Coordinates of C-alpha atoms in Angstrom, one line a residue:
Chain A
X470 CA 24.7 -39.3 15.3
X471 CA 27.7 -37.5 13.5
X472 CA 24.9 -36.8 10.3
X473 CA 23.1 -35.1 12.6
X474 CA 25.8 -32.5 13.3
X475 CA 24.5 -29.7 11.9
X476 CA 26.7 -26.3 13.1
X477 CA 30.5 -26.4 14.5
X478 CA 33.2 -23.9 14.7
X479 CA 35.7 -23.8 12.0
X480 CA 38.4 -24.3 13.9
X481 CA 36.7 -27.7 16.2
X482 CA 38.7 -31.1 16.2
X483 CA 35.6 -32.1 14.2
X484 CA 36.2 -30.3 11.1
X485 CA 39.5 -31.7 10.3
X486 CA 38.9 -34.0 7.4
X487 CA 40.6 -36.4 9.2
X488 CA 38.9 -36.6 12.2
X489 CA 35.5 -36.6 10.4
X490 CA 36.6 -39.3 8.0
X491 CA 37.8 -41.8 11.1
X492 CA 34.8 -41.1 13.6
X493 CA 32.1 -41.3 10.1
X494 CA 34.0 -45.0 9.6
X495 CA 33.5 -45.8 13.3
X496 CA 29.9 -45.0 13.2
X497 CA 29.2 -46.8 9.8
X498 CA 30.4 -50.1 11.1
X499 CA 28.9 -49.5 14.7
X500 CA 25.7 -48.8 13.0
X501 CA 25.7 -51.9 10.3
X502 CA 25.2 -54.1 13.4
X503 CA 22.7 -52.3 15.3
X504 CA 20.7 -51.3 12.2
X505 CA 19.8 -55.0 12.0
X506 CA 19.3 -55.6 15.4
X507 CA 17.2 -52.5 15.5
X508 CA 15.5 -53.5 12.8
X509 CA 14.2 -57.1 14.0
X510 CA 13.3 -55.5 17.4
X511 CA 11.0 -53.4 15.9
X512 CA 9.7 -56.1 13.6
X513 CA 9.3 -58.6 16.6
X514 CA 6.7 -56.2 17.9
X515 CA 4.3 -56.6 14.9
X516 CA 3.8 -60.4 15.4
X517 CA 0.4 -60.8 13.9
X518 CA -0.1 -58.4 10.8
X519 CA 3.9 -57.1 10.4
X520 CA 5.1 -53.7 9.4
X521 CA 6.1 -51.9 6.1
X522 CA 9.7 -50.0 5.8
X523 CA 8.1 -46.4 6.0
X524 CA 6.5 -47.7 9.5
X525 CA 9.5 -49.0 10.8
X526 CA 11.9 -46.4 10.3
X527 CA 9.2 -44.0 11.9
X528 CA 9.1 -46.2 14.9
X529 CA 13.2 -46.7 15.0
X530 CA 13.3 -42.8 15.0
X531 CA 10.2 -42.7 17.7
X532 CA 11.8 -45.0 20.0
X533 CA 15.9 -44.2 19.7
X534 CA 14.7 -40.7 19.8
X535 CA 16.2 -39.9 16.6
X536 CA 19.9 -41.2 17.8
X537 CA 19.9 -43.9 15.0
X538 CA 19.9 -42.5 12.0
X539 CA 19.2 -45.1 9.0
X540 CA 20.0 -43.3 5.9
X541 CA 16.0 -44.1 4.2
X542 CA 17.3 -45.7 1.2
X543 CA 19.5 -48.3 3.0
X544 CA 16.5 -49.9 5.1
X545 CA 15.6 -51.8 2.3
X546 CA 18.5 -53.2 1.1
X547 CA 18.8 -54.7 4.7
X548 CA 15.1 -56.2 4.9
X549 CA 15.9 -57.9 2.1
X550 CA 18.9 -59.5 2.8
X551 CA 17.3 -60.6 5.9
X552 CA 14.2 -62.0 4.0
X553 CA 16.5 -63.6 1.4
X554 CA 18.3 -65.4 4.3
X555 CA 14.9 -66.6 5.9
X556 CA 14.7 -64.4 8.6
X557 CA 11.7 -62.1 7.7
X558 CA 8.8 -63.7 5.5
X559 CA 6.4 -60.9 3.7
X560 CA 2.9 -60.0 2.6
X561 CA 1.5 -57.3 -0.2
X562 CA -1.2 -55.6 0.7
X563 CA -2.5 -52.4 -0.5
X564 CA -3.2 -49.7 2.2
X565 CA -3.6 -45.8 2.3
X566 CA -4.1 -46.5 -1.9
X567 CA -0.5 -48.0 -2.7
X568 CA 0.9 -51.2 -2.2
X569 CA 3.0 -52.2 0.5
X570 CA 4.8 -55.1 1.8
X571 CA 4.0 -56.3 5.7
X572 CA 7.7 -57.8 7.1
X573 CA 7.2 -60.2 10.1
X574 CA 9.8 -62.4 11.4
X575 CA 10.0 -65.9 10.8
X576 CA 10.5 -68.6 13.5
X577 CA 14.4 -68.2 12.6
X578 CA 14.2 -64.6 12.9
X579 CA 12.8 -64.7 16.2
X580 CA 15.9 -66.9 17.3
X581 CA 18.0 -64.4 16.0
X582 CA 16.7 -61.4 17.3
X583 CA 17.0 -62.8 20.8
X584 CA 20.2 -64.0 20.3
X585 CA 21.4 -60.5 18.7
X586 CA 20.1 -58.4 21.9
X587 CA 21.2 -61.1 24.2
X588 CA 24.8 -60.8 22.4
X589 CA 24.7 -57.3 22.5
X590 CA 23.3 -57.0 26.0
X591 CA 26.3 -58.8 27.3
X592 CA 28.1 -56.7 25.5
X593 CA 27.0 -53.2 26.7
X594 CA 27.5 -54.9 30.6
X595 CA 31.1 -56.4 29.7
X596 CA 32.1 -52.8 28.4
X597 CA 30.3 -50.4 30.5
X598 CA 32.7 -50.1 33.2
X599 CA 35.4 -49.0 30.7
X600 CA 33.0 -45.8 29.2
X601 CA 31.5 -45.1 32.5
X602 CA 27.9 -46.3 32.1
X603 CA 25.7 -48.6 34.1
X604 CA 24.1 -51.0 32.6
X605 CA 21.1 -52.7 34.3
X606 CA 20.1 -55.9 32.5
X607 CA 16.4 -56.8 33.0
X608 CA 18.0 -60.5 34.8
X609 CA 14.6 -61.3 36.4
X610 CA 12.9 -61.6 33.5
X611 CA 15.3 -63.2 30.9
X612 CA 18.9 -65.5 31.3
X613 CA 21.7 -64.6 29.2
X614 CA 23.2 -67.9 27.6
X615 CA 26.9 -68.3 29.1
X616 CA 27.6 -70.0 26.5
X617 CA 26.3 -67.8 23.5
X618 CA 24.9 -64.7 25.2
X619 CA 21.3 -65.7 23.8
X620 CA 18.5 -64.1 25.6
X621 CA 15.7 -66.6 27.1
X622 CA 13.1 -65.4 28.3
X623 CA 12.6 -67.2 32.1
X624 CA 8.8 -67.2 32.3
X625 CA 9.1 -69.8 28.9
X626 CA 8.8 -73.0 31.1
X627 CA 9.3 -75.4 27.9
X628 CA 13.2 -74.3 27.8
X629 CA 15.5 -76.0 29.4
X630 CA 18.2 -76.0 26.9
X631 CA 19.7 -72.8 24.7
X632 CA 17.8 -72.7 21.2
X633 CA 20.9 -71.2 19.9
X634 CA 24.0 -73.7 21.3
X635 CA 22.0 -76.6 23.2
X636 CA 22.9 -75.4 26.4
X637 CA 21.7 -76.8 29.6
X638 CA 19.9 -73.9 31.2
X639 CA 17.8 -75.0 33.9
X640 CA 18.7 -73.7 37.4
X641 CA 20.2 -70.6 35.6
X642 CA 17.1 -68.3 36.7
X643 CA 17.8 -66.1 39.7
Chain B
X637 CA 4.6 -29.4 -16.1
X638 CA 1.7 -30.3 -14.3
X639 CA 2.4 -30.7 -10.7
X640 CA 2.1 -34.2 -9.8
X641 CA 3.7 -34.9 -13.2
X642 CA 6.3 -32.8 -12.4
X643 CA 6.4 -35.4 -9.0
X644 CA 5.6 -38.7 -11.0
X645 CA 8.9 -37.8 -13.4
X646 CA 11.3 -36.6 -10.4
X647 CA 10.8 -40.3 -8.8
X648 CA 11.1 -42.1 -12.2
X649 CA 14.3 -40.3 -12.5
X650 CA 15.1 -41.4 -9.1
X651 CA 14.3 -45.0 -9.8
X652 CA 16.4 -45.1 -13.1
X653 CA 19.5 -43.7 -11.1
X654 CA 18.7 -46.4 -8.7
X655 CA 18.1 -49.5 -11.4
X656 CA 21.5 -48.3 -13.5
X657 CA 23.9 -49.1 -10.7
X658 CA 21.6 -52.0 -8.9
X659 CA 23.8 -55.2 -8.9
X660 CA 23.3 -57.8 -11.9
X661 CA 21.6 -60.2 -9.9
X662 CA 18.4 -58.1 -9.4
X663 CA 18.6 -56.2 -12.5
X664 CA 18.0 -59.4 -14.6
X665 CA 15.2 -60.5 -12.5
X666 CA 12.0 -58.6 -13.5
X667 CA 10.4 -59.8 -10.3
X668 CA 13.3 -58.5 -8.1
X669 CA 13.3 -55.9 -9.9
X670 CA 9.6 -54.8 -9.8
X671 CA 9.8 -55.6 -6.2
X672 CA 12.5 -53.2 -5.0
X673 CA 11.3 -50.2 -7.3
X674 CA 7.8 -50.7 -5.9
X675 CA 9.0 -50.3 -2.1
X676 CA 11.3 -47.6 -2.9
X677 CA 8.5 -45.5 -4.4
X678 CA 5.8 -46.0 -1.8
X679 CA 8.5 -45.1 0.9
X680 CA 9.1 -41.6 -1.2
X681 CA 5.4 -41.0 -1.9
X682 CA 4.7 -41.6 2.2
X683 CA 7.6 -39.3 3.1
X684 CA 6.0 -36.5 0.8
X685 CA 2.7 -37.2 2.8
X686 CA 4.4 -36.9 6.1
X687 CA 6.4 -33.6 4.9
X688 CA 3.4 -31.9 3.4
X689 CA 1.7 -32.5 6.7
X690 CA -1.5 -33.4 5.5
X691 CA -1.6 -30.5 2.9
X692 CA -1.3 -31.0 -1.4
X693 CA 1.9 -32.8 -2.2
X694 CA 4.7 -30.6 -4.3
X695 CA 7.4 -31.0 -6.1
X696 CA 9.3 -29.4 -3.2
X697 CA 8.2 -32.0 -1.2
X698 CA 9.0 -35.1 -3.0
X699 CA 12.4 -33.4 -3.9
X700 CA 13.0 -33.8 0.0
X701 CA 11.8 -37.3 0.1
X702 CA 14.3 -38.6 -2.5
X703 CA 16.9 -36.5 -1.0
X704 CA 15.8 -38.6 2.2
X705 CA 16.4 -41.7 0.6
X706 CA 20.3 -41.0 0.6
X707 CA 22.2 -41.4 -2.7
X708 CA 21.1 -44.5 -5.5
X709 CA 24.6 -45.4 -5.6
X710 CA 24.5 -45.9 -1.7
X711 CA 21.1 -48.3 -1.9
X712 CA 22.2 -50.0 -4.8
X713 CA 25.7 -50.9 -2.9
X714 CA 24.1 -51.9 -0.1
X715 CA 21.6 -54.4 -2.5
X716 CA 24.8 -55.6 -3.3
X717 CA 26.3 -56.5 0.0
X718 CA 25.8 -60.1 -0.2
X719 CA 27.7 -62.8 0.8
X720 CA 30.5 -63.5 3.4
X721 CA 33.8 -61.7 2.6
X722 CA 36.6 -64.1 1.9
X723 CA 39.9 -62.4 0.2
X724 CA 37.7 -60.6 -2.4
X725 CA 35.9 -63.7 -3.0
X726 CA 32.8 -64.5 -1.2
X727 CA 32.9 -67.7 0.8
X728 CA 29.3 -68.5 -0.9
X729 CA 31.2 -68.7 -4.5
X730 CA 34.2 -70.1 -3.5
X731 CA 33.5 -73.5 -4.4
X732 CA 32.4 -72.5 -7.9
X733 CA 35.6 -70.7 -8.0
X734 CA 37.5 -73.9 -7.3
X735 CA 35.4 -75.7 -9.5
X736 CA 36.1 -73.3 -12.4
X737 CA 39.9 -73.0 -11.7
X738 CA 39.9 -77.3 -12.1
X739 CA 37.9 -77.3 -15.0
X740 CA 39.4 -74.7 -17.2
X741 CA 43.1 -76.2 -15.9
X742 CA 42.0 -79.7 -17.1
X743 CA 41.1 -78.4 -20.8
X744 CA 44.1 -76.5 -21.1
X745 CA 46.0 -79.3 -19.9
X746 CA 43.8 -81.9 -22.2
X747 CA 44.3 -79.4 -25.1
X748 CA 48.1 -79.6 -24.5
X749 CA 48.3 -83.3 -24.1
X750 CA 46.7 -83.4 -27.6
X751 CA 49.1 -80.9 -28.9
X752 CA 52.3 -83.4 -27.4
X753 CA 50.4 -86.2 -28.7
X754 CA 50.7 -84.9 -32.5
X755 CA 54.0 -83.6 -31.8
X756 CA 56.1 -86.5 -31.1
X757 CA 57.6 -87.8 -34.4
X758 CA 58.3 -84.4 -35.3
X759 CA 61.6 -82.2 -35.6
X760 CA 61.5 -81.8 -31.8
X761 CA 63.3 -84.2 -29.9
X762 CA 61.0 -85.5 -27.0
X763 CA 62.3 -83.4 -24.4
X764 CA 61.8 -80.6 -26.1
X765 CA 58.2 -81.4 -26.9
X766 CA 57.2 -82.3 -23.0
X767 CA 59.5 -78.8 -22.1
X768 CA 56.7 -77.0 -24.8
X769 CA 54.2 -78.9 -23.0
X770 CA 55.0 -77.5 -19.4
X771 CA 55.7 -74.1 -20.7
X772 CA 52.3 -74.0 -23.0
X773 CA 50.3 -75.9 -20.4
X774 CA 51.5 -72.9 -17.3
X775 CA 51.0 -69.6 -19.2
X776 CA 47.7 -71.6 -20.2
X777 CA 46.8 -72.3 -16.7
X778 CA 47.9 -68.5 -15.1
X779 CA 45.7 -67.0 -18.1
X780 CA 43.2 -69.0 -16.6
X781 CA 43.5 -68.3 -13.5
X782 CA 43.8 -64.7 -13.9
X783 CA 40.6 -64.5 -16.0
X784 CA 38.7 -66.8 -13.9
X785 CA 39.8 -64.3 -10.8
X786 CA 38.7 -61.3 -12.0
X787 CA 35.2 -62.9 -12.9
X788 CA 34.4 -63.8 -9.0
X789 CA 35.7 -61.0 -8.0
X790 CA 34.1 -58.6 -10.0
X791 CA 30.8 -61.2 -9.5
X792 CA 31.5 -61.0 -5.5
X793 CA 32.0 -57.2 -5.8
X794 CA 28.0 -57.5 -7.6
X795 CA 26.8 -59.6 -4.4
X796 CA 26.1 -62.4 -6.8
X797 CA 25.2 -65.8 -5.1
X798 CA 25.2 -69.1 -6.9
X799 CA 21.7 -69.6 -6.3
X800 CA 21.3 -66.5 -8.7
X801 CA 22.5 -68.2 -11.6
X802 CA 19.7 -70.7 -11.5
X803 CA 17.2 -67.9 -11.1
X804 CA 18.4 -66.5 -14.3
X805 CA 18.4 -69.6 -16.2
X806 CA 14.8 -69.7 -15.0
X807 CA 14.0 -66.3 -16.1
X808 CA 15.5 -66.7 -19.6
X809 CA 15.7 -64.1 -22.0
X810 CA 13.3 -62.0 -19.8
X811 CA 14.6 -58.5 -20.1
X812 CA 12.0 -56.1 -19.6
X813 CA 12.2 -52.8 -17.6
X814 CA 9.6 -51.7 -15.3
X815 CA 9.6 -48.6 -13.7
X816 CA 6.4 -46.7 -14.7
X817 CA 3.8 -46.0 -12.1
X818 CA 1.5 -48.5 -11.3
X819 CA -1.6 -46.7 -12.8
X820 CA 0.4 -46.2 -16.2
X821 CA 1.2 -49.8 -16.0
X822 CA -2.0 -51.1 -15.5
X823 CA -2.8 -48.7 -18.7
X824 CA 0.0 -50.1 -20.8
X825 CA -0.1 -53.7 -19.3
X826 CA -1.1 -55.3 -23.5
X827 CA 1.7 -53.6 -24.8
X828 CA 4.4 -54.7 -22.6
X829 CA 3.2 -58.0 -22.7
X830 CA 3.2 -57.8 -26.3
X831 CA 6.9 -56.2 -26.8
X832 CA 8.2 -58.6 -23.8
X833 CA 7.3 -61.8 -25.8
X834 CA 9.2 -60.1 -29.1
X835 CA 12.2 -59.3 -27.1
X836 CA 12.8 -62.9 -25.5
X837 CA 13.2 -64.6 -29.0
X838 CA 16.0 -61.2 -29.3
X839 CA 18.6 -62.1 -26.4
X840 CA 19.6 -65.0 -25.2
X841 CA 20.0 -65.5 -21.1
X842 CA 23.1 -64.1 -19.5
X843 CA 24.4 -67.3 -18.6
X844 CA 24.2 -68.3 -23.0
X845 CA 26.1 -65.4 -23.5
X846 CA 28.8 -66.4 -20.8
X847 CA 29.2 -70.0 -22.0
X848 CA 29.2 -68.4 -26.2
X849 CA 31.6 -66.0 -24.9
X850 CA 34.3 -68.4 -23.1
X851 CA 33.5 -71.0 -25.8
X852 CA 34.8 -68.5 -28.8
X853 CA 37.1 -67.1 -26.8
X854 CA 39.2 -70.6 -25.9
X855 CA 38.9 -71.6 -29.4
X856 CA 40.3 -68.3 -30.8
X857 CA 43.4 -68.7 -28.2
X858 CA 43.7 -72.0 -29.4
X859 CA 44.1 -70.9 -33.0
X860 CA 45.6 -68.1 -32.3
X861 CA 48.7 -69.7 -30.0
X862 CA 48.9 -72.8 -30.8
X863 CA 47.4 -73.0 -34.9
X864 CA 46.8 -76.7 -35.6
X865 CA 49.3 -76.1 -38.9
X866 CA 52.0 -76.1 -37.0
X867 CA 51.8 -79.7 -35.7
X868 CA 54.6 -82.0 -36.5
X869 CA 52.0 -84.4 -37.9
X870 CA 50.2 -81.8 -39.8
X871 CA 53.1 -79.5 -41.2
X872 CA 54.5 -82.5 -43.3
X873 CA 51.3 -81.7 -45.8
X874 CA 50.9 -78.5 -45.6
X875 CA 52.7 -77.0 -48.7
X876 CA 53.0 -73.4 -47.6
X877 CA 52.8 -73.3 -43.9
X878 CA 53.0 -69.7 -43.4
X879 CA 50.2 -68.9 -45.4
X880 CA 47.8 -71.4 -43.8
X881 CA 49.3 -70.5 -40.3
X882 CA 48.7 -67.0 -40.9
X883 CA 44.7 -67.5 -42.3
X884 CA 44.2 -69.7 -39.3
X885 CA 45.1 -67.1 -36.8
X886 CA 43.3 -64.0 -38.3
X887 CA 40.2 -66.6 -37.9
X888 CA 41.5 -67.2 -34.7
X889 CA 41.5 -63.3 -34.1
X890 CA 37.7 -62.6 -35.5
X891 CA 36.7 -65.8 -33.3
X892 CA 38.3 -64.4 -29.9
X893 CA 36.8 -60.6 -30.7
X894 CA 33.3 -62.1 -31.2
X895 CA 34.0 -64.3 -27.9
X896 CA 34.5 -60.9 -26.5
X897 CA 31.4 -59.4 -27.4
X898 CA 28.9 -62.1 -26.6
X899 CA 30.7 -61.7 -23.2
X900 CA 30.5 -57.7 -23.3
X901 CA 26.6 -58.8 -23.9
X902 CA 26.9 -60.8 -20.8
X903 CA 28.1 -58.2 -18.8
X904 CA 25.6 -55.8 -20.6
X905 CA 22.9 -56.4 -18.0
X906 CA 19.7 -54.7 -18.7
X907 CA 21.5 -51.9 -20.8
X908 CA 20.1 -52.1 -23.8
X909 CA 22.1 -50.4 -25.5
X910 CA 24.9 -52.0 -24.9
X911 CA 23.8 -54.9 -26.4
X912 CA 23.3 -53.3 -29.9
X913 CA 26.9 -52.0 -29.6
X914 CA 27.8 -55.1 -28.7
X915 CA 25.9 -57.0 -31.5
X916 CA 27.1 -54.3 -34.3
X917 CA 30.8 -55.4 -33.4
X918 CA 29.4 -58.6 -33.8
X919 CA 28.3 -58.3 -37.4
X920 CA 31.5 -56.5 -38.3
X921 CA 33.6 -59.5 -37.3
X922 CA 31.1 -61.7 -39.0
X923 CA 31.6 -59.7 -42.0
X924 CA 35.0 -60.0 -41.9
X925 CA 34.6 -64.0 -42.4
X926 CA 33.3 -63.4 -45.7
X927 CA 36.6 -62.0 -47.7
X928 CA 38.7 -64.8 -45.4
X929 CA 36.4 -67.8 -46.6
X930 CA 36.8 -66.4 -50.1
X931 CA 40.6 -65.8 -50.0
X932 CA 40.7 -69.8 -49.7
X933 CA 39.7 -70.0 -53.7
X934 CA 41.6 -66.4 -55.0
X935 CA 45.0 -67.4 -52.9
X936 CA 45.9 -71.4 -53.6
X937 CA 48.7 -71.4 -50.9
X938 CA 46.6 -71.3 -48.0
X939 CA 45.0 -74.6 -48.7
X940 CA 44.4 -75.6 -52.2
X941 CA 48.2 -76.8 -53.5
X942 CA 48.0 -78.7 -50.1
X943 CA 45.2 -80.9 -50.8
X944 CA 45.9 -80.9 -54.2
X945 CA 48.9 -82.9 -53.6
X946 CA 47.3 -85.0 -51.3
X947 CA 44.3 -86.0 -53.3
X948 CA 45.7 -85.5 -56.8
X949 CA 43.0 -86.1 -59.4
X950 CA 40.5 -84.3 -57.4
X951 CA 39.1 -81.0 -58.4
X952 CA 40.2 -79.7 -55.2
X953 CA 39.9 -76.0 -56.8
X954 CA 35.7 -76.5 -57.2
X955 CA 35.4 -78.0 -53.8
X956 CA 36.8 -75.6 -51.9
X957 CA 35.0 -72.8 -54.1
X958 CA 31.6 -74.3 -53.1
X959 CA 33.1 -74.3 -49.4
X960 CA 34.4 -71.0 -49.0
X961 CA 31.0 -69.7 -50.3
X962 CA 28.9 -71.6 -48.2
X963 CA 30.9 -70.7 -45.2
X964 CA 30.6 -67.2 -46.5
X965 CA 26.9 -67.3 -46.8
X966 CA 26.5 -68.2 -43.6
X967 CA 28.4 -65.6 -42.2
X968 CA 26.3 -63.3 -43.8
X969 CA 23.1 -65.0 -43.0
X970 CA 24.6 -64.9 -39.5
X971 CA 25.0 -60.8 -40.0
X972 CA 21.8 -60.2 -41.5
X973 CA 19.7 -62.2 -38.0
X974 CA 22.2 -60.2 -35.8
X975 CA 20.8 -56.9 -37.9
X976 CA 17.3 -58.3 -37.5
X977 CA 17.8 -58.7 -33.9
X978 CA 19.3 -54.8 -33.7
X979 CA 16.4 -53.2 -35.1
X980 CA 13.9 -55.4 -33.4
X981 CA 15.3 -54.1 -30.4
X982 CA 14.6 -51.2 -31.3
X983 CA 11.2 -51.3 -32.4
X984 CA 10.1 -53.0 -29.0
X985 CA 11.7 -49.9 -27.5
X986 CA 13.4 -49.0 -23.9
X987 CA 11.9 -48.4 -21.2
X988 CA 14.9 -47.8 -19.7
X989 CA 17.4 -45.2 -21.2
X990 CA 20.5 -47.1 -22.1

């Protein structure tokens, strides 16, 4: 968000190198976390053939509307680590004449995508009240684990314990 | 400059920026390697696509699509942000850490067991000699340590992962650079192939060059602080004791400085370049060999009196002539393949700009 500054007066809080250098920190490490989150969501919704880096990051900037900004380069780095740490498997195929390599996520990733927005979810609804926003999670559809915050989806009938801590979860639906 | 030459060279540049500061572990893996350039420019050429809105691609607009990347220092640090923080250290290499802290204690301690071993019997009374022992045996270990430190660290710092070492023992000696276009690589795919297999009998693997260097470099320390001559058990023969202490620590010297340079090879990654440097310094200490080995028959202090008056009779003098010169022609030998091994290097060319 701060990248996308583009005009402020001289004299604003914001150009004080201070100021700039402690709210560009904040958003660095706010964004490390929700890059990869962001990232798996948007790979989660290319099950079957997967998606290449270019796609993604035109889908992340479709669907944040250009709030999360992912510097180009630095989406790489991060599907790699995550394909390195068995989260993602890949494919190379060769489309629109050069090649490209499909991510999908891999039974692990799926797990960890869910329990990243379930984590996160719980998050947003725990702080909310403190930065004035409502947070509405979509409880009819999924439970978040009180244990570890990991979102199950409720129409699944073949859970009935956590996939992330073993939880008993059966009669948690509402 | 044609146009889309003009385009092709602006992302090679890109790329080379991006390879120079990529972290060790995928710089020595051609595969890795070849992997991350390969999404890097299809992401640039699509962005040029997308900013030239279905017109001719410029210059202009591949300009803008590297400049969208973000900086090649900033991807290459984030490539390197592997592993889970642990006081500098990642967790992941920890355990070798341990591991390396134990073993190189136990030789230091082993080395200075020997040394008390010899000494007792000596001019030393037996306190002094297990007081030499403690002091020898902790400057010994806090080198160690010190040296072993600033390895993980500066291997942590490089995202390097243990499983990375095997990799590269896998990929021995495999060096090559890849960051032509595909088309041009398809064009010059023989040639590579053919310079590839005359660089891998060139440089060894990293890890070679790691063990060579800490190999050379303990046994120059060894001569070099604690020179054999100077053991109660050894002294009693030695006629002149500072000359032969003195030869054995200028080898000492040349065998710690070529310890240092395999390791500078080590560290050398893919730079080329760095590696003939480092191989030149190599020769020069090699060379150096040659007037020491000969100095053994010209000066008779060093060693010749002393064996003389051990194995009187003997023609001590002709022996140790034939010695000095077959050590000597060895170092040269040893020179002359290291000079090979330069200009081979240089024959099979860079494809990367060292």
């Amino acid at each position: 968000m701060f990248r996308n500054i583009k005009t402020m007066r001289p004299e604003a809080m914001i150009g004080t190198e201070q100021y700039r250098s402690y709210i560009e920190s904040f958003e660095s490490e706010l964004l490390r976390g929700i890059s990869t989150l962001s990232t798996l969501s948007i790979i989660s919704k290319h099950p079957e053939e997967g998606i290449y880096g270019y796609q993604l990051l035109k889908e992340l900037q479709e669907e944040t509307q250009r709030m999360l900004v992912i510097e180009e380069g630095t989406l790489y780095p991060i599907l790699r680590k995550l394909e390195r740490d068995g989260m993602l498997s890949s494919e190379k195929k060769h489309s629109g004449g050069r090649p490209r390599k499909y991510y999908k996520l891999t039974e692990e990733g799926v797990k960890l995508n869910d329990h990243m927005a379930g984590f996160f979810s719980k998050l947003l609804e725990a702080i909310a009240s403190l930065i004035e926003i409502e947070v509405k999670l979509p409880e009819k559809h999924f439970i978040y684990c009180p244990n570890c915050a990991n979102k199950i989806d409720v129409t699944d009938e073949e859970y009935r314990f956590c996939n992330i801590c073993g939880l008993n979860i059966e009669g948690l639906a509402k | 400059m044609s146009n889309i030459h003009e385009q092709e060279t602006l992302v090679k540049e890109f790329k080379e920026q991006v390879v120079k500061k990529l972290p060790i572990w995928i710089k020595t893996s051609s595969t890795e390697r070849k992997d991350v350039l390969e999404e890097l420019e299809s992401h640039i050429w699509d962005k040029a696509e997308e900013l030239a809105q279905g017109g001719t691609i410029t210059s202009l607009h591949v300009r803008e699509a590297i400049a969208l990347m973000g900086s090649p220092r900033e991807i290459a640090k984030e490539y390197g942000r592997r592993g889970t923080p642990k006081i500098y250290i990642t967790e992941e290499l920890f355990p070798w850490y341990y591991k390396s802290i134990i073993i190189i204690s136990s030789v230091i301690i082993f080395g200075h067991l020997l040394t008390m071993a010899f000494s007792f019997g000596g001019e030393n009374t037996a306190w002094q000699v297990v007081g030499e022992f403690f002091t020898g045996a902790t400057t010994g270990i806090v080198f160690g340590f010190v040296g072993v430190t600033i390895l993980f660290v500066q291997l942590s710092m490089n995202g390097f992962l243990p499983e990375d070492l095997k990799k590269m023992a896998a990929e021995k000696g495999t060096l090559d650079i890849t960051i032509e276009k595909p088309e041009v690589r398809l064009a010059k795919v023989e040639r590579k192939a053919e310079k590839k297999a005359k660089r891998k009998g060139v440089l060894e693997s990293q890890g070679s060059y790691i063990f060579m260097g800490i190999l050379a470099i303990s046994g120059g320390f060894f001569l070099l602080l604690y020179p054999i001559a100077t053991l109660p058990a050894i002294i009693d023969y030695v006629v002149e004791p500072e000359a032969f202490v003195q030869w054995l620590r200028l080898i000492g010297g040349l065998i710690l400085a070529q310890g240092a340079f395999r390791f500078g090879q080590a560290l050398a990654g893919d730079n080329l370049r760095i590696h003939q440097v480092m191989m030149v310094l190599h020769i020069a200490a090699s060379c150096l060999f040659i007037p020491l080995m000969l100095q053994l028959q010209y000066n008779p202090d060093i060693i010749i009196t002393t064996l003389e008056s051990i194995f009187s009779g003997a023609d001590i003098q002709l022996y140790v002539t034939i010695g000095s010169w077959i050590f000597a022609i060895g170092n040269l030998f040893e020179a002359i393949n290291e000079l090979r091994k330069i200009i081979q290097l240089e024959a099979t060319g860079f494809s990367q700009k060292g």
